[in-house]
Structure formats: structure tokens, C-alpha cells
């Protein structure tokens, strides 16, 4: 039922939001050039690796030696707006349609974090990753890593179609309010370095 819901809703939203896809793509091309999409390998269901798609929000500005500047120097007002409104997440509808992700589940994280998880934290990979989840409606990027993992495991242990609908509704409210887009003193969130 969940997979059928994901397919139907992702197709519906891709058609409904296609003008928005086009507008955002054009603005990114004008402001930052190519590529329009940001692609990154993430760990998904059963730790299987997949490529996640997002709209690009940072420029490729480099220093004199050709090294990329820090994230906060490459994220301008336009990029911050795209992130604050969650427009950067729209291309993940492709990931949902492909089956790499679901609408609701633990957020897919960087591959480099895999060796850092405790046995309990690793359980987050026993369900498909999602565009949104319990952690996102309870603080998004503004909560610490331990809290985020607790919410992920709570979802793993209690997931249901009704819970997914509740999370989707609360996510919509969060996006409207633009809550928890970034952690204090970070463009998004501090890197995970393992739990104490």
C-alpha cells in the first residue's frame, strides 16, 4: 500500500508542480549556471547506495588555488531561499518514483557515516529512507544527532500508513513556517562524527 501511495503521489506531484520545476530550474541556471541538479550518493534501504537528486543551492566559487570555498561562502540569498522553502527537495520525487526512497522515512545520510553508527542507529536502514520523517517534523536540522537517530528508530518501530499521513501533514506545516532549516552556526547541520 505504501509503495502504491508513493508511486501515485509522486506522479501526481510531478505533473502538478511541473511549472515550478521549470521556473526553479531556469532561476538556478541564471543565478549559478550548470549543473541545475545536485547529485550525491547516499545510503538507503539495507544500506544500499543510490544517487539522491536535489536542486542545486550553492555556487562553485573557488579560492586562488582552485579549492571550493566553505559552504557559508557559496550559499547566497537565493540558495538560502530555495532551502528554506524546501524547493531543493522537489527532485527527490524522482527518487520516490524509482523506488530508492519513500515520502516518509529516515532521511538518507552520507555514505561516510555508515561506519560511525551504533548497532541501534544502523536499524534506520531497515526501512526505505524518506523525503521527510519524524526527525524532520520534530526539529529538522536544528536538533542534535542523537535526537535525530532516536526519532528514526521510533519510526522504524512504529511506522504505519496513518503515521505517514500525519507526518506528511505536519511536514507541510513546517515547510510553510520554514522551521529548523539549519542548525545554529551551520549552513545546514554539523557533520555526524559518531555518538559518545
JSON list of N, CA and C in Angstrom, two decimals, residues 2 45 102 104-106 123-128 132-134 151-165 167:
[
{"chain": "A", "resi": 2, "resn": "UNK", "atom": "N", "xyz": [1.97, 1.21, 0.79]},
{"chain": "A", "resi": 2, "resn": "UNK", "atom": "CA", "xyz": [2.85, 2.37, 0.87]},
{"chain": "A", "resi": 2, "resn": "UNK", "atom": "C", "xyz": [3.52, 2.65, -0.48]},
{"chain": "A", "resi": 45, "resn": "UNK", "atom": "N", "xyz": [17.85, 1.86, 1.82]},
{"chain": "A", "resi": 45, "resn": "UNK", "atom": "CA", "xyz": [17.29, 0.65, 2.41]},
{"chain": "A", "resi": 45, "resn": "UNK", "atom": "C", "xyz": [18.34, -0.46, 2.41]},
{"chain": "A", "resi": 102, "resn": "UNK", "atom": "N", "xyz": [11.06, 6.72, -0.14]},
{"chain": "A", "resi": 102, "resn": "UNK", "atom": "CA", "xyz": [9.63, 6.84, 0.08]},
{"chain": "A", "resi": 102, "resn": "UNK", "atom": "C", "xyz": [9.34, 8.29, 0.46]},
{"chain": "A", "resi": 104, "resn": "UNK", "atom": "N", "xyz": [7.96, 9.11, 3.27]},
{"chain": "A", "resi": 104, "resn": "UNK", "atom": "CA", "xyz": [8.23, 9.19, 4.70]},
{"chain": "A", "resi": 104, "resn": "UNK", "atom": "C", "xyz": [9.20, 8.08, 5.11]},
{"chain": "A", "resi": 105, "resn": "UNK", "atom": "N", "xyz": [10.18, 8.45, 5.90]},
{"chain": "A", "resi": 105, "resn": "UNK", "atom": "CA", "xyz": [11.17, 7.52, 6.40]},
{"chain": "A", "resi": 105, "resn": "UNK", "atom": "C", "xyz": [12.36, 8.31, 6.93]},
{"chain": "A", "resi": 106, "resn": "UNK", "atom": "N", "xyz": [13.35, 7.66, 7.51]},
{"chain": "A", "resi": 106, "resn": "UNK", "atom": "CA", "xyz": [14.55, 8.38, 7.95]},
{"chain": "A", "resi": 106, "resn": "UNK", "atom": "C", "xyz": [15.26, 9.03, 6.76]},
{"chain": "A", "resi": 123, "resn": "UNK", "atom": "N", "xyz": [19.79, 0.50, 12.57]},
{"chain": "A", "resi": 123, "resn": "UNK", "atom": "CA", "xyz": [18.44, -0.01, 12.30]},
{"chain": "A", "resi": 123, "resn": "UNK", "atom": "C", "xyz": [17.63, 0.96, 11.43]},
{"chain": "A", "resi": 124, "resn": "UNK", "atom": "N", "xyz": [18.09, 2.20, 11.33]},
{"chain": "A", "resi": 124, "resn": "UNK", "atom": "CA", "xyz": [17.38, 3.18, 10.50]},
{"chain": "A", "resi": 124, "resn": "UNK", "atom": "C", "xyz": [17.33, 2.73, 9.03]},
{"chain": "A", "resi": 125, "resn": "UNK", "atom": "N", "xyz": [18.24, 1.82, 8.67]},
{"chain": "A", "resi": 125, "resn": "UNK", "atom": "CA", "xyz": [18.30, 1.35, 7.29]},
{"chain": "A", "resi": 125, "resn": "UNK", "atom": "C", "xyz": [17.42, 0.12, 7.02]},
{"chain": "A", "resi": 126, "resn": "UNK", "atom": "N", "xyz": [16.60, -0.24, 8.00]},
{"chain": "A", "resi": 126, "resn": "UNK", "atom": "CA", "xyz": [15.70, -1.39, 7.79]},
{"chain": "A", "resi": 126, "resn": "UNK", "atom": "C", "xyz": [14.37, -0.96, 7.16]},
{"chain": "A", "resi": 127, "resn": "UNK", "atom": "N", "xyz": [14.22, 0.34, 6.90]},
{"chain": "A", "resi": 127, "resn": "UNK", "atom": "CA", "xyz": [13.08, 0.85, 6.14]},
{"chain": "A", "resi": 127, "resn": "UNK", "atom": "C", "xyz": [13.64, 1.78, 5.05]},
{"chain": "A", "resi": 128, "resn": "UNK", "atom": "N", "xyz": [12.84, 2.06, 4.04]},
{"chain": "A", "resi": 128, "resn": "UNK", "atom": "CA", "xyz": [13.29, 2.97, 2.99]},
{"chain": "A", "resi": 128, "resn": "UNK", "atom": "C", "xyz": [13.48, 4.37, 3.56]},
{"chain": "A", "resi": 132, "resn": "UNK", "atom": "N", "xyz": [10.78, 13.08, 4.07]},
{"chain": "A", "resi": 132, "resn": "UNK", "atom": "CA", "xyz": [10.54, 13.63, 5.39]},
{"chain": "A", "resi": 132, "resn": "UNK", "atom": "C", "xyz": [10.37, 12.48, 6.38]},
{"chain": "A", "resi": 133, "resn": "UNK", "atom": "N", "xyz": [10.39, 12.81, 7.66]},
{"chain": "A", "resi": 133, "resn": "UNK", "atom": "CA", "xyz": [10.25, 11.79, 8.68]},
{"chain": "A", "resi": 133, "resn": "UNK", "atom": "C", "xyz": [10.00, 12.40, 10.05]},
{"chain": "A", "resi": 134, "resn": "UNK", "atom": "N", "xyz": [10.01, 11.58, 11.07]},
{"chain": "A", "resi": 134, "resn": "UNK", "atom": "CA", "xyz": [9.76, 12.07, 12.43]},
{"chain": "A", "resi": 134, "resn": "UNK", "atom": "C", "xyz": [10.77, 13.13, 12.86]},
{"chain": "A", "resi": 151, "resn": "UNK", "atom": "N", "xyz": [14.47, 9.56, 16.84]},
{"chain": "A", "resi": 151, "resn": "UNK", "atom": "CA", "xyz": [13.24, 9.69, 16.05]},
{"chain": "A", "resi": 151, "resn": "UNK", "atom": "C", "xyz": [13.23, 8.69, 14.89]},
{"chain": "A", "resi": 152, "resn": "UNK", "atom": "N", "xyz": [14.38, 8.46, 14.27]},
{"chain": "A", "resi": 152, "resn": "UNK", "atom": "CA", "xyz": [14.47, 7.49, 13.18]},
{"chain": "A", "resi": 152, "resn": "UNK", "atom": "C", "xyz": [14.09, 6.10, 13.66]},
{"chain": "A", "resi": 153, "resn": "UNK", "atom": "N", "xyz": [14.62, 5.69, 14.81]},
{"chain": "A", "resi": 153, "resn": "UNK", "atom": "CA", "xyz": [14.35, 4.36, 15.34]},
{"chain": "A", "resi": 153, "resn": "UNK", "atom": "C", "xyz": [12.90, 4.26, 15.81]},
{"chain": "A", "resi": 154, "resn": "UNK", "atom": "N", "xyz": [12.38, 5.36, 16.36]},
{"chain": "A", "resi": 154, "resn": "UNK", "atom": "CA", "xyz": [10.96, 5.37, 16.75]},
{"chain": "A", "resi": 154, "resn": "UNK", "atom": "C", "xyz": [10.08, 5.13, 15.53]},
{"chain": "A", "resi": 155, "resn": "UNK", "atom": "N", "xyz": [10.45, 5.72, 14.39]},
{"chain": "A", "resi": 155, "resn": "UNK", "atom": "CA", "xyz": [9.69, 5.49, 13.17]},
{"chain": "A", "resi": 155, "resn": "UNK", "atom": "C", "xyz": [9.81, 4.04, 12.72]},
{"chain": "A", "resi": 156, "resn": "UNK", "atom": "N", "xyz": [11.01, 3.50, 12.74]},
{"chain": "A", "resi": 156, "resn": "UNK", "atom": "CA", "xyz": [11.23, 2.10, 12.35]},
{"chain": "A", "resi": 156, "resn": "UNK", "atom": "C", "xyz": [10.34, 1.17, 13.16]},
{"chain": "A", "resi": 157, "resn": "UNK", "atom": "N", "xyz": [10.22, 1.44, 14.46]},
{"chain": "A", "resi": 157, "resn": "UNK", "atom": "CA", "xyz": [9.45, 0.56, 15.35]},
{"chain": "A", "resi": 157, "resn": "UNK", "atom": "C", "xyz": [7.95, 0.78, 15.28]},
{"chain": "A", "resi": 158, "resn": "UNK", "atom": "N", "xyz": [7.52, 1.91, 14.75]},
{"chain": "A", "resi": 158, "resn": "UNK", "atom": "CA", "xyz": [6.08, 2.23, 14.82]},
{"chain": "A", "resi": 158, "resn": "UNK", "atom": "C", "xyz": [5.47, 2.66, 13.48]},
{"chain": "A", "resi": 159, "resn": "UNK", "atom": "N", "xyz": [6.19, 2.47, 12.37]},
{"chain": "A", "resi": 159, "resn": "UNK", "atom": "CA", "xyz": [5.68, 3.02, 11.10]},
{"chain": "A", "resi": 159, "resn": "UNK", "atom": "C", "xyz": [4.37, 2.35, 10.68]},
{"chain": "A", "resi": 160, "resn": "UNK", "atom": "N", "xyz": [3.53, 3.20, 10.11]},
{"chain": "A", "resi": 160, "resn": "UNK", "atom": "CA", "xyz": [2.23, 2.76, 9.60]},
{"chain": "A", "resi": 160, "resn": "UNK", "atom": "C", "xyz": [1.76, 3.79, 8.59]},
{"chain": "A", "resi": 161, "resn": "UNK", "atom": "N", "xyz": [0.76, 3.43, 7.82]},
{"chain": "A", "resi": 161, "resn": "UNK", "atom": "CA", "xyz": [0.24, 4.34, 6.80]},
{"chain": "A", "resi": 161, "resn": "UNK", "atom": "C", "xyz": [-0.36, 5.59, 7.46]},
{"chain": "A", "resi": 162, "resn": "UNK", "atom": "N", "xyz": [-1.06, 5.39, 8.58]},
{"chain": "A", "resi": 162, "resn": "UNK", "atom": "CA", "xyz": [-1.67, 6.53, 9.29]},
{"chain": "A", "resi": 162, "resn": "UNK", "atom": "C", "xyz": [-0.60, 7.46, 9.82]},
{"chain": "A", "resi": 163, "resn": "UNK", "atom": "N", "xyz": [0.47, 6.89, 10.38]},
{"chain": "A", "resi": 163, "resn": "UNK", "atom": "CA", "xyz": [1.58, 7.72, 10.88]},
{"chain": "A", "resi": 163, "resn": "UNK", "atom": "C", "xyz": [2.21, 8.50, 9.73]},
{"chain": "A", "resi": 164, "resn": "UNK", "atom": "N", "xyz": [2.37, 7.85, 8.57]},
{"chain": "A", "resi": 164, "resn": "UNK", "atom": "CA", "xyz": [2.93, 8.54, 7.40]},
{"chain": "A", "resi": 164, "resn": "UNK", "atom": "C", "xyz": [2.08, 9.75, 7.01]},
{"chain": "A", "resi": 165, "resn": "UNK", "atom": "N", "xyz": [0.77, 9.59, 7.02]},
{"chain": "A", "resi": 165, "resn": "UNK", "atom": "CA", "xyz": [-0.12, 10.70, 6.67]},
{"chain": "A", "resi": 165, "resn": "UNK", "atom": "C", "xyz": [0.02, 11.85, 7.67]},
{"chain": "A", "resi": 167, "resn": "UNK", "atom": "N", "xyz": [2.68, 12.54, 9.47]},
{"chain": "A", "resi": 167, "resn": "UNK", "atom": "CA", "xyz": [3.99, 13.16, 9.25]},
{"chain": "A", "resi": 167, "resn": "UNK", "atom": "C", "xyz": [3.96, 14.07, 8.02]}
]
